[in-house]
Structure formats: structure tokens, C-alpha cells
PDB file of N, CA and C in Angstrom:
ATOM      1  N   UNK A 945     113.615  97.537 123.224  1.00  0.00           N
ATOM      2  CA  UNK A 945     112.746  96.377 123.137  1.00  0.00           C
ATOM      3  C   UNK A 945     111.346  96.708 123.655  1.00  0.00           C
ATOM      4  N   UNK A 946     111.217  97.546 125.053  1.00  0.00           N
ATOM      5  CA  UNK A 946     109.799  98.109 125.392  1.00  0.00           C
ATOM      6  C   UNK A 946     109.025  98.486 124.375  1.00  0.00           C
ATOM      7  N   UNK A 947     109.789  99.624 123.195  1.00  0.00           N
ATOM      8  CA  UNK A 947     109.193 100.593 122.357  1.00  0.00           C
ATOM      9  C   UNK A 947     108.445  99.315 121.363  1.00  0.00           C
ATOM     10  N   UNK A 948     109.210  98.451 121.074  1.00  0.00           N
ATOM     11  CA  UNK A 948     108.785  97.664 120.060  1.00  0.00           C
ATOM     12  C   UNK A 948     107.072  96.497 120.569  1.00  0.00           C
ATOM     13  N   UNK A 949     107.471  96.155 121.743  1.00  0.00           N
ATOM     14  CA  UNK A 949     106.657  95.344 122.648  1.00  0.00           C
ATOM     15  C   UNK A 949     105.181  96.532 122.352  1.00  0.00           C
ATOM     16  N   UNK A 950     105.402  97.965 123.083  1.00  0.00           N
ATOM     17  CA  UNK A 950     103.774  98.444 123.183  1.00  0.00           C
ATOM     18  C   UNK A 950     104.061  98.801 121.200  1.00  0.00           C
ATOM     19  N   UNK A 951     104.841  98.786 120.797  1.00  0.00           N
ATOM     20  CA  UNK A 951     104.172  99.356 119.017  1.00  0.00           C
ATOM     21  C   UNK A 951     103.445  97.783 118.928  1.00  0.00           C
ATOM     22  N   UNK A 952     103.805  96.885 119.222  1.00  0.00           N
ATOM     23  CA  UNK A 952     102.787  95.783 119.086  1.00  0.00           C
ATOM     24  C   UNK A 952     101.236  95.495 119.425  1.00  0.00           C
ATOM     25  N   UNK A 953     101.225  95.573 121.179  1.00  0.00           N
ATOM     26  CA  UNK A 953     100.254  95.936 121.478  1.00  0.00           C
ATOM     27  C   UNK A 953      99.085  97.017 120.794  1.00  0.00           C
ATOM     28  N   UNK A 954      99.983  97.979 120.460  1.00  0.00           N
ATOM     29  CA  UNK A 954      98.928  99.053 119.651  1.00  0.00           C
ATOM     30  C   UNK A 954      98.342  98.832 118.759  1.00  0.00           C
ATOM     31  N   UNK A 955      99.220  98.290 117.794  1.00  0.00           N
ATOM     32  CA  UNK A 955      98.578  97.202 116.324  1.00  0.00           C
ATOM     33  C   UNK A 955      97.366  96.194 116.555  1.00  0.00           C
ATOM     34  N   UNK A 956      97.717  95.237 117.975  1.00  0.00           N
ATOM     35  CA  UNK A 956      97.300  94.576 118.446  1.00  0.00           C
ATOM     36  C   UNK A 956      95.376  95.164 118.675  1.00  0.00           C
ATOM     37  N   UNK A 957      95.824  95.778 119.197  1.00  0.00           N
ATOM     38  CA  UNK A 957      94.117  96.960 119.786  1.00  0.00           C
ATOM     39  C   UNK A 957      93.653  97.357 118.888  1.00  0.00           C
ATOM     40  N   UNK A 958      94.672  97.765 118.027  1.00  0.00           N
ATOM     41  CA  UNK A 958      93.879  98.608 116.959  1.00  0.00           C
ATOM     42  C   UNK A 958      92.680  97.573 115.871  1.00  0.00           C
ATOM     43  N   UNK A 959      93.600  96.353 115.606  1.00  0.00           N
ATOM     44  CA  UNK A 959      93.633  95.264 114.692  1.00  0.00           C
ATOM     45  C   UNK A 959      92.003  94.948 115.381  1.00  0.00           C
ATOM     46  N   UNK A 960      91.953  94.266 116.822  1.00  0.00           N
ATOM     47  CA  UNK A 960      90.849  93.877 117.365  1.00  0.00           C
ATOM     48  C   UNK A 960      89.608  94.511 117.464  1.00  0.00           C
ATOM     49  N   UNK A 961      90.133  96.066 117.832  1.00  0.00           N
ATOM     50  CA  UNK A 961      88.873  96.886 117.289  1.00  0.00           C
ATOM     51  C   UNK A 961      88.154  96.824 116.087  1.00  0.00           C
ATOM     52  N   UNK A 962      89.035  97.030 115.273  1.00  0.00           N
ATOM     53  CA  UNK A 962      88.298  97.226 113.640  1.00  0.00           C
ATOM     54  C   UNK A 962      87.366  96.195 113.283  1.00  0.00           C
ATOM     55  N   UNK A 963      88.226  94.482 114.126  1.00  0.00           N
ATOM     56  CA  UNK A 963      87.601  93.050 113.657  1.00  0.00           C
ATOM     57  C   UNK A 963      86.270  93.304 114.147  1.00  0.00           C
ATOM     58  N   UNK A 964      86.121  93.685 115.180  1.00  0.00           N
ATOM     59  CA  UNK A 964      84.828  93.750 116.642  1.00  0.00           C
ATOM     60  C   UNK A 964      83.722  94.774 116.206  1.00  0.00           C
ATOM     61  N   UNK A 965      84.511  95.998 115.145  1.00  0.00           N
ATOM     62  CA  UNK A 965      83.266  97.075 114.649  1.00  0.00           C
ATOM     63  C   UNK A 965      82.417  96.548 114.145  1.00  0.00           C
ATOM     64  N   UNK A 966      80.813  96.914 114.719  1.00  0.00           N
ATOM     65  CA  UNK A 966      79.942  96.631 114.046  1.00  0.00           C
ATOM     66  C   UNK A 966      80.045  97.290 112.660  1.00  0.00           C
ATOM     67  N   UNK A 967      79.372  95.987 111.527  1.00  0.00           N
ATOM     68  CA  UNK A 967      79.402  96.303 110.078  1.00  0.00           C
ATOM     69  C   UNK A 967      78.643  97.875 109.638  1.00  0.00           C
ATOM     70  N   UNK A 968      78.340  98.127 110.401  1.00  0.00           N
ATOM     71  CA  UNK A 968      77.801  99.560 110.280  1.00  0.00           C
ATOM     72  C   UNK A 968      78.524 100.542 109.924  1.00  0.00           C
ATOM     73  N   UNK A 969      79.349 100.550 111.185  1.00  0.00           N
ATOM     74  CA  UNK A 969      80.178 101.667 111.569  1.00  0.00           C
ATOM     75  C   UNK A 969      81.788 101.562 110.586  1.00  0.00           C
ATOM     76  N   UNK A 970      81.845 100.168 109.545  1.00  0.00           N
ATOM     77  CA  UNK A 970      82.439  99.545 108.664  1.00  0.00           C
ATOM     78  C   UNK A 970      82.584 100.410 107.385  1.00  0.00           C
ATOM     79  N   UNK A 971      80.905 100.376 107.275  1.00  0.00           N
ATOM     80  CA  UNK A 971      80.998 100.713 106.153  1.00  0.00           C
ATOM     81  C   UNK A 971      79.979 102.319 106.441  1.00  0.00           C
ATOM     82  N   UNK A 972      80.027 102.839 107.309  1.00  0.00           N
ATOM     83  CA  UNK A 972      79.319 103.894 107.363  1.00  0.00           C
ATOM     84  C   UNK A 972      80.664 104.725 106.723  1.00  0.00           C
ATOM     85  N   UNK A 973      81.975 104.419 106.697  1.00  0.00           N
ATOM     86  CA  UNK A 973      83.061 105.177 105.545  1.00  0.00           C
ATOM     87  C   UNK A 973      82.770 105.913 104.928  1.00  0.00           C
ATOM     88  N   UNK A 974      81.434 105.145 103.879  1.00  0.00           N
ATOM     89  CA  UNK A 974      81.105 105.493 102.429  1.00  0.00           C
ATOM     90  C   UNK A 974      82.369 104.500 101.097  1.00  0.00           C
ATOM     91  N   UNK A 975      82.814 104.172 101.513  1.00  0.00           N
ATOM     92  CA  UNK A 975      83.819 103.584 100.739  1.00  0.00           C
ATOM     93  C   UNK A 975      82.986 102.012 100.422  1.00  0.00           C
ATOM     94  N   UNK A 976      82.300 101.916  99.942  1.00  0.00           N
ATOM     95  CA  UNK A 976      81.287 100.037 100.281  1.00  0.00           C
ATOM     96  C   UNK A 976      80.928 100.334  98.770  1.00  0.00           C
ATOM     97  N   UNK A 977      81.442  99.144  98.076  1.00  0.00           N
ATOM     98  CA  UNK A 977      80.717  99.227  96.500  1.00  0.00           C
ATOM     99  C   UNK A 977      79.543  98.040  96.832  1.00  0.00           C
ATOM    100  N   UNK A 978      78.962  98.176  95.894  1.00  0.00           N
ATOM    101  CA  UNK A 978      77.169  96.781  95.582  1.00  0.00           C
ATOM    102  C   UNK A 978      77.919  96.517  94.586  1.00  0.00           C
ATOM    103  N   UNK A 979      77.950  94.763  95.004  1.00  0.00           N
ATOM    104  CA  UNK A 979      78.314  93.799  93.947  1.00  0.00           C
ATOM    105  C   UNK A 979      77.752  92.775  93.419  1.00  0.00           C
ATOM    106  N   UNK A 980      78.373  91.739  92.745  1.00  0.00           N
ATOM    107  CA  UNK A 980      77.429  89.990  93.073  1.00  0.00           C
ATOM    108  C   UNK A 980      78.527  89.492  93.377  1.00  0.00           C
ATOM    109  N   UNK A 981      78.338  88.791  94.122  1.00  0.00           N
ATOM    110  CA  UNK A 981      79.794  86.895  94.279  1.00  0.00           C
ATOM    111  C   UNK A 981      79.629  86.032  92.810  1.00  0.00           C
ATOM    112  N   UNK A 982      80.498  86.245  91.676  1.00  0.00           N
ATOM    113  CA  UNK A 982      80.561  85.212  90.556  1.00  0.00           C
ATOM    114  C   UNK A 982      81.519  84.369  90.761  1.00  0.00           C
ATOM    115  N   UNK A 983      82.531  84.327  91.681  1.00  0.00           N
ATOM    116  CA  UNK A 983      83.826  83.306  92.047  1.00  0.00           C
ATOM    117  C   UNK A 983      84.163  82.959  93.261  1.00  0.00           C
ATOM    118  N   UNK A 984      84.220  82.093  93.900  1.00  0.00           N
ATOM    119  CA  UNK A 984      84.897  82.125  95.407  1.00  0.00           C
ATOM    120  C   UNK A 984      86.148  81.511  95.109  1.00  0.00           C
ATOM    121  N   UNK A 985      87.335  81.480  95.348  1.00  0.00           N
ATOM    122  CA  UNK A 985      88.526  80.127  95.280  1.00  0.00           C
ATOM    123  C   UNK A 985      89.300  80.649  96.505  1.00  0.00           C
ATOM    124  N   UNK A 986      88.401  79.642  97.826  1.00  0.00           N
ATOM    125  CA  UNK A 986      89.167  79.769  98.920  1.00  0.00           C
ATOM    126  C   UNK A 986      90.985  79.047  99.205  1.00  0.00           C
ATOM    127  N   UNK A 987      91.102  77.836  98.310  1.00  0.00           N
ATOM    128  CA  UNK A 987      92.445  78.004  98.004  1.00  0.00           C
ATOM    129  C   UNK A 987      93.435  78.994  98.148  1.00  0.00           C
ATOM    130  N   UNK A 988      92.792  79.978  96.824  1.00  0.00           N
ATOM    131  CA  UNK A 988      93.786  80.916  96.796  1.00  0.00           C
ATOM    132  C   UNK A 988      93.735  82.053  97.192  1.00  0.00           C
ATOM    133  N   UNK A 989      92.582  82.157  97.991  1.00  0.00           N
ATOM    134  CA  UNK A 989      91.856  83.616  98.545  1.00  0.00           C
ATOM    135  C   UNK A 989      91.638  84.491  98.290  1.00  0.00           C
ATOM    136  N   UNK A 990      90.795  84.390  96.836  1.00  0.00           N
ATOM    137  CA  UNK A 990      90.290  85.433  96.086  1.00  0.00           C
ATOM    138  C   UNK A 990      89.125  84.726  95.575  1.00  0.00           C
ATOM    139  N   UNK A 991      88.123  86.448  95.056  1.00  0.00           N
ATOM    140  CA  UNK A 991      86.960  85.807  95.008  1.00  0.00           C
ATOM    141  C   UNK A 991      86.698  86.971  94.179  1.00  0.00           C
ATOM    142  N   UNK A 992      85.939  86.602  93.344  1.00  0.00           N
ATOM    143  CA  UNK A 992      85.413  87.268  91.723  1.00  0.00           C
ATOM    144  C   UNK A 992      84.090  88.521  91.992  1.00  0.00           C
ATOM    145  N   UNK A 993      84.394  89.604  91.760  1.00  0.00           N
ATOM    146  CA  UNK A 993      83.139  90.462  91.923  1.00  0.00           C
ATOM    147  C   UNK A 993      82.944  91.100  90.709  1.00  0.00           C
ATOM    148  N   UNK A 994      81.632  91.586  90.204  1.00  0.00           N
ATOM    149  CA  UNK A 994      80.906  91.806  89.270  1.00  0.00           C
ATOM    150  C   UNK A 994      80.574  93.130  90.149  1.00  0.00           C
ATOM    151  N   UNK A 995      80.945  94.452  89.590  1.00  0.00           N
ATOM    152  CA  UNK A 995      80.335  95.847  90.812  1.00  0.00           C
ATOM    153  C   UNK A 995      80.062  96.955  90.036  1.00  0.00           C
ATOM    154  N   UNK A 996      79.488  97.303  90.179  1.00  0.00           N
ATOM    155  CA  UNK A 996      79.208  98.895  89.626  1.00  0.00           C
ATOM    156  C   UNK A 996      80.025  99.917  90.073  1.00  0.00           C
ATOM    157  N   UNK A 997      80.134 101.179  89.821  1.00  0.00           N
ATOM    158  CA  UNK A 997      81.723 102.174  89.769  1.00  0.00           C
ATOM    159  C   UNK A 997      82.186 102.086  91.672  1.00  0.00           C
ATOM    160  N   UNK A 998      83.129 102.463  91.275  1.00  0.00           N
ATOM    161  CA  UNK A 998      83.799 101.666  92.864  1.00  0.00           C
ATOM    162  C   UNK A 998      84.326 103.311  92.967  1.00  0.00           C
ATOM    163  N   UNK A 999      83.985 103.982  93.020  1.00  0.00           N
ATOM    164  CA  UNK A 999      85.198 105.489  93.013  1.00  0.00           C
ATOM    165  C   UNK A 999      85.941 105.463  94.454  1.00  0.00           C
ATOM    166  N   UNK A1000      86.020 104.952  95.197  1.00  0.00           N
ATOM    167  CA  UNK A1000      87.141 104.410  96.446  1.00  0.00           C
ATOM    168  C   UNK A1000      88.380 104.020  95.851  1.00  0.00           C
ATOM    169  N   UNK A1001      88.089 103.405  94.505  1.00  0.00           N
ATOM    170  CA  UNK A1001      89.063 102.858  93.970  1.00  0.00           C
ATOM    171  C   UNK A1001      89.901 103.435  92.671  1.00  0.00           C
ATOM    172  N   UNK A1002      89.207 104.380  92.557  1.00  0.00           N
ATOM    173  CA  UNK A1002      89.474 105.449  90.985  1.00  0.00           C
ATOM    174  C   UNK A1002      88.428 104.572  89.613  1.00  0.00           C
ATOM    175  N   UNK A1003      87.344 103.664  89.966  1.00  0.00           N
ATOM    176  CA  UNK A1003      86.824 103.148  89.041  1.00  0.00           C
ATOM    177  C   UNK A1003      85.620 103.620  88.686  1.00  0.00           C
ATOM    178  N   UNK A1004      85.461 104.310  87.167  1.00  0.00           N
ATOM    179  CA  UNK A1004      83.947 105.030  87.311  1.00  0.00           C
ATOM    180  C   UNK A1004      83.062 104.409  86.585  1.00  0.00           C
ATOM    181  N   UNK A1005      83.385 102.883  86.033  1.00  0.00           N
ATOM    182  CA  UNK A1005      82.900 101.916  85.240  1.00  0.00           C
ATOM    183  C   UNK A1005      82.335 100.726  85.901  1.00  0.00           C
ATOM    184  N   UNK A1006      81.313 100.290  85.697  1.00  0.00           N
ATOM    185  CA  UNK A1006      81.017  98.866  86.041  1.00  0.00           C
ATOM    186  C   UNK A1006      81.862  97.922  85.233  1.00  0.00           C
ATOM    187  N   UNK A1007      82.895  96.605  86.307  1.00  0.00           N
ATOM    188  CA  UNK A1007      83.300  95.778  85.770  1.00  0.00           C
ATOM    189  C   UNK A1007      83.235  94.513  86.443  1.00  0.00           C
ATOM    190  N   UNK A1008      84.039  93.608  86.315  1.00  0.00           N
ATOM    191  CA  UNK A1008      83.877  92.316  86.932  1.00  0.00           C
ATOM    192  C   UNK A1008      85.450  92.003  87.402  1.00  0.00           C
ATOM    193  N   UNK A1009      85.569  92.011  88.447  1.00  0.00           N
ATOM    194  CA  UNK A1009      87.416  91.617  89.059  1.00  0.00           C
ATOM    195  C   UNK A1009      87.418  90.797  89.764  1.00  0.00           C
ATOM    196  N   UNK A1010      88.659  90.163  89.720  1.00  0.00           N
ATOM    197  CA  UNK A1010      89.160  89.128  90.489  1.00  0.00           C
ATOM    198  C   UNK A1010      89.938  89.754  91.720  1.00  0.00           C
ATOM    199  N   UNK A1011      89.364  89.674  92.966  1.00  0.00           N
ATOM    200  CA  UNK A1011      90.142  90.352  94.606  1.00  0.00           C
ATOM    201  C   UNK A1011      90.839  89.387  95.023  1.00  0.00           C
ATOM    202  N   UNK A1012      92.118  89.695  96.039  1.00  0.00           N
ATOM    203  CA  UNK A1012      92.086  89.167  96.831  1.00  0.00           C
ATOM    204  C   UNK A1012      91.413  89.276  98.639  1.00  0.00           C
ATOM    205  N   UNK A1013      91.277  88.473  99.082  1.00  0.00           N
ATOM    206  CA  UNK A1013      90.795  88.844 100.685  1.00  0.00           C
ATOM    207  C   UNK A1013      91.715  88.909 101.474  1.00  0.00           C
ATOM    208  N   UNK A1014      91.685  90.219 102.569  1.00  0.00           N
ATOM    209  CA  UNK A1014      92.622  90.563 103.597  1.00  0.00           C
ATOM    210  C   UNK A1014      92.394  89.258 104.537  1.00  0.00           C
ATOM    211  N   UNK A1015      90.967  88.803 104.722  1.00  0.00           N
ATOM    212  CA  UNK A1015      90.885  87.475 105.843  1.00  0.00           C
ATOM    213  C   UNK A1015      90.362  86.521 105.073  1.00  0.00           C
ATOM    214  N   UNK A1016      90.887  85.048 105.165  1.00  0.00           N
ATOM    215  CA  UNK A1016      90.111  84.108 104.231  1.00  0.00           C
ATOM    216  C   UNK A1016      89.207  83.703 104.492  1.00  0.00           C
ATOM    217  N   UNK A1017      88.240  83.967 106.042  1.00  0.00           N
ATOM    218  CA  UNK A1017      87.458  84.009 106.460  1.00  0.00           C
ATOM    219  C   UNK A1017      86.024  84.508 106.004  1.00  0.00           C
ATOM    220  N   UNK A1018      86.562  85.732 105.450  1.00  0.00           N
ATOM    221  CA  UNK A1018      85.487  86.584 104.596  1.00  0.00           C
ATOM    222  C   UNK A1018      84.779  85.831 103.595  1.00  0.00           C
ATOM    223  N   UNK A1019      85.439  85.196 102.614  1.00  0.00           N
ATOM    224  CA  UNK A1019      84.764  83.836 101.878  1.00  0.00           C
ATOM    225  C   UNK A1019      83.879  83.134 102.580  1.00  0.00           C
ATOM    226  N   UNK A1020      83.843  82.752 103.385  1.00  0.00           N
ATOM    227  CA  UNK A1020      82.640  81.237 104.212  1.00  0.00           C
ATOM    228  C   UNK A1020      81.484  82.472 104.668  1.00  0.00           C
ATOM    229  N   UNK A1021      81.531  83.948 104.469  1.00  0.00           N
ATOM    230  CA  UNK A1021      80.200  84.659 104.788  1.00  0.00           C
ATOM    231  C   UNK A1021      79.227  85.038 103.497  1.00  0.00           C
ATOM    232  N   UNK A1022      79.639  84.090 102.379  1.00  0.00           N
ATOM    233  CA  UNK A1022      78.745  84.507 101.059  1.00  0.00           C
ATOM    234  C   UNK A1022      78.780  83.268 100.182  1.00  0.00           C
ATOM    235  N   UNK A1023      78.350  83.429  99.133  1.00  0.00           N
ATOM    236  CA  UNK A1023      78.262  82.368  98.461  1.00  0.00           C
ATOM    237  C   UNK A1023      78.190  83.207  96.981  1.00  0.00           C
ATOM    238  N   UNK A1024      78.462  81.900  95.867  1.00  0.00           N
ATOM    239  CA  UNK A1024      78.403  82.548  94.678  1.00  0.00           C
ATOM    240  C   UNK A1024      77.079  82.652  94.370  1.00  0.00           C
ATOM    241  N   UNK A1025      76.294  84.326  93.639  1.00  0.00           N
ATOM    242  CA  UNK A1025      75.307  84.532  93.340  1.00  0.00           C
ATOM    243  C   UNK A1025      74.594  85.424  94.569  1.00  0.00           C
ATOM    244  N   UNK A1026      75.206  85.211  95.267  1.00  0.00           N
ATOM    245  CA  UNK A1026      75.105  86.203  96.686  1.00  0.00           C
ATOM    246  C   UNK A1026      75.520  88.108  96.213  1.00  0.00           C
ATOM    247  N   UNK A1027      74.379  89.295  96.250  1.00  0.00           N
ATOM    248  CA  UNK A1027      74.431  90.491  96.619  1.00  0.00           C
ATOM    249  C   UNK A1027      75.529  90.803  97.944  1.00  0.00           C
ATOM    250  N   UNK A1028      75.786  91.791  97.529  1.00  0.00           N
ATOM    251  CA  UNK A1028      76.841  92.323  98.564  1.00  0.00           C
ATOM    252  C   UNK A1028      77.305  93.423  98.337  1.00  0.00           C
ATOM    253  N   UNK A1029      77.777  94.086  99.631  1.00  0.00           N
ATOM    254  CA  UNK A1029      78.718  95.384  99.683  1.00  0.00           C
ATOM    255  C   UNK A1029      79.906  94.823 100.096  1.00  0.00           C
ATOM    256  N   UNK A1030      80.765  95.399  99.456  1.00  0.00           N
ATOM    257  CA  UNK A1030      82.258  95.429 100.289  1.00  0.00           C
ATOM    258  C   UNK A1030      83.210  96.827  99.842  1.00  0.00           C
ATOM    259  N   UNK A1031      84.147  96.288 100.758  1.00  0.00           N
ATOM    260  CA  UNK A1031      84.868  97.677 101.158  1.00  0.00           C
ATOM    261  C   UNK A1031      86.450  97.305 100.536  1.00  0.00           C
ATOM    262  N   UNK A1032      87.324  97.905  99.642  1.00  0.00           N
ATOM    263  CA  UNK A1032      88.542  97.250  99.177  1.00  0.00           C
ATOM    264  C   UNK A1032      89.155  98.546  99.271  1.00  0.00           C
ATOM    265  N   UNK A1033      90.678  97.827  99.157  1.00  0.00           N
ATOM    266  CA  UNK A1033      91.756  98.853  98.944  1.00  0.00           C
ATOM    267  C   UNK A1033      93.035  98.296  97.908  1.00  0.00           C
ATOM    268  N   UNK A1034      93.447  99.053  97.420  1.00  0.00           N
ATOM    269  CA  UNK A1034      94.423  99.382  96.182  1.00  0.00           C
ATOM    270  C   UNK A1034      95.712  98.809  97.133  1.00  0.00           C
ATOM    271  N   UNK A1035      96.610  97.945  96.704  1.00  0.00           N
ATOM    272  CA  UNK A1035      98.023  97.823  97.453  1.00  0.00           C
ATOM    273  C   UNK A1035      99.658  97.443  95.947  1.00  0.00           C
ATOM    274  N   UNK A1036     100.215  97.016  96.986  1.00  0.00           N
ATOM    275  CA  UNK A1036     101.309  96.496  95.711  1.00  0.00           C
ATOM    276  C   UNK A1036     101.129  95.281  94.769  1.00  0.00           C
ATOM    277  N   UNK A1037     100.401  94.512  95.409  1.00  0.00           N
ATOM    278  CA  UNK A1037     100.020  93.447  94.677  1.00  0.00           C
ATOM    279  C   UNK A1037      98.591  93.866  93.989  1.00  0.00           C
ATOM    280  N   UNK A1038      98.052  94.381  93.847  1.00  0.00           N
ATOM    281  CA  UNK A1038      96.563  94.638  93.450  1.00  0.00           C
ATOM    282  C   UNK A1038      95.617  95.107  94.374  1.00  0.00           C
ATOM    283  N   UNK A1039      94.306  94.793  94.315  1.00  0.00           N
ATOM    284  CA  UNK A1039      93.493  95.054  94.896  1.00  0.00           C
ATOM    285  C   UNK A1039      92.627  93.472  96.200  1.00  0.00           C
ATOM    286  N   UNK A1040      92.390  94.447  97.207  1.00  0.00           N
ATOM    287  CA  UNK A1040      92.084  93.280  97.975  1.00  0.00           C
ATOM    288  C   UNK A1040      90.611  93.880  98.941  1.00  0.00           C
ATOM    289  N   UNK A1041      89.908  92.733  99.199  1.00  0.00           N
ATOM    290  CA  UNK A1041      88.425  93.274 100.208  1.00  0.00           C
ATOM    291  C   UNK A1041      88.737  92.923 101.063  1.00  0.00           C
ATOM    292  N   UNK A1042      88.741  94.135 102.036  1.00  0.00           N
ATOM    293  CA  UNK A1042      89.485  94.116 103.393  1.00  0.00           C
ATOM    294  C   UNK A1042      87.897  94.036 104.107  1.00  0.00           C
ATOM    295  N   UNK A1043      86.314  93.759 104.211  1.00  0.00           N
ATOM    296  CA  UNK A1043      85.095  93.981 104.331  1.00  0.00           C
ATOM    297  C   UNK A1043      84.481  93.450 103.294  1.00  0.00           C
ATOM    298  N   UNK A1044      83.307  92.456 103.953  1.00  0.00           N
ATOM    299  CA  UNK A1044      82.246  92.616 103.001  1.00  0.00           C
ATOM    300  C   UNK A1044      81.065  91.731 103.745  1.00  0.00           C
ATOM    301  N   UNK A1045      79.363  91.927 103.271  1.00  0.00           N
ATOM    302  CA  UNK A1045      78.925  91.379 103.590  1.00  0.00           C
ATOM    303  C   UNK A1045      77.611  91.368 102.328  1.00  0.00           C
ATOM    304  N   UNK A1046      76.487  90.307 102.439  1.00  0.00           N
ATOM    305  CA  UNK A1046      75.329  90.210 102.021  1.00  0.00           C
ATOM    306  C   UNK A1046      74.902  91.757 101.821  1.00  0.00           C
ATOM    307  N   UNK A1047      74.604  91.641 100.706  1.00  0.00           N
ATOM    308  CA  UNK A1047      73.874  93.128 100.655  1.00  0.00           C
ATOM    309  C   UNK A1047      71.753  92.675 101.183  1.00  0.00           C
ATOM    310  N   UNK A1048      70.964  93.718 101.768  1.00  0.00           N
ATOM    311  CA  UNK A1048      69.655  93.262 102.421  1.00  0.00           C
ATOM    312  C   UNK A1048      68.861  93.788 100.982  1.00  0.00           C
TER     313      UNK A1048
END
């Protein structure tokens, strides 16, 4: 039961760090595509991007996709028609933006 308690904690730290990284050090990865916001549907927690080649993702085409968001939070920091970078990853269900913000 200990082992399980600190594998929590660790998740726990790890989880809080990443939230707390400045967006810099986010996307200083290199993994950050430039997009636009054409959809928000905080309902269902996905939100429509329009991006140029994403190669993080195996995409060497500009297209327009429907994500989902790792936090539904991420939605209330943009708006539709809003520039942006974000940062996604490939899973079992599809693709989701685990990052993103206003592009300057």
C-alpha cells in the first residue's frame, strides 16, 4: 500500500510541475504547431484548429481538425478567430491539446 501511496505522490509532483511550467519552457520542446481557433464546444471539450504541418504529429500538410483538450480549462484561454500555438499528442481515442496559448 506504501508503494502505491508515494507512486501517487510522484504523479502528483510531476502533474503540478508541468501545470506551474512557465509556457516557455512548454513549448521550448519544439513540438508547438501555429494555428487559428475556428471551433470551441466546451460541452464536449474539443475545439476546432485550422494549422499548418504539425510534424509532432506525422502531419506534413496544412489541415483543419477537430481536438480534444487534456484540460477543459484550456478553452476559456482563447476564443474563436484567436492565433495560437499549441502542443498535442496522438492517443487511443485520437488526438488531443495537452498546451496551448495566443500566438504574439
Amino acid at each position: 500500500m506504501n508503494r502505491i501511496i508515494r507512486i501517487a505522490r510522484a504523479a502528483s509532483l510531476a502533474l503540478a510541475l508541468t501545470l506551474s511550467a512557465p509556457w516557455g519552457a512548454v513549448f521550448a520542446q519544439g513540438a508547438d504547431i501555429d494555428g487559428e481557433v475556428k471551433k470551441i464546444d466546451e460541452g464536449a471539450g474539443k475545439i476546432t484548429l485550422k494549422h499548418g504541418p504539425a510534424k509532432s504529429l506525422g502531419m506534413d500538410e496544412p489541415m483543419t481538425m477537430v481536438y480534444r483538450v487534456k484540460n477543459p480549462a484550456l478553452l476559456k484561454q482563447v476564443k474563436v478567430g484567436d492565433k495560437v500555438r499549441f502542443e498535442a499528442k496522438e492517443g487511443d481515442g485520437g488526438y488531443t491539446v495537452t498546451a496551448i496559448q495566443k500566438a504574439k
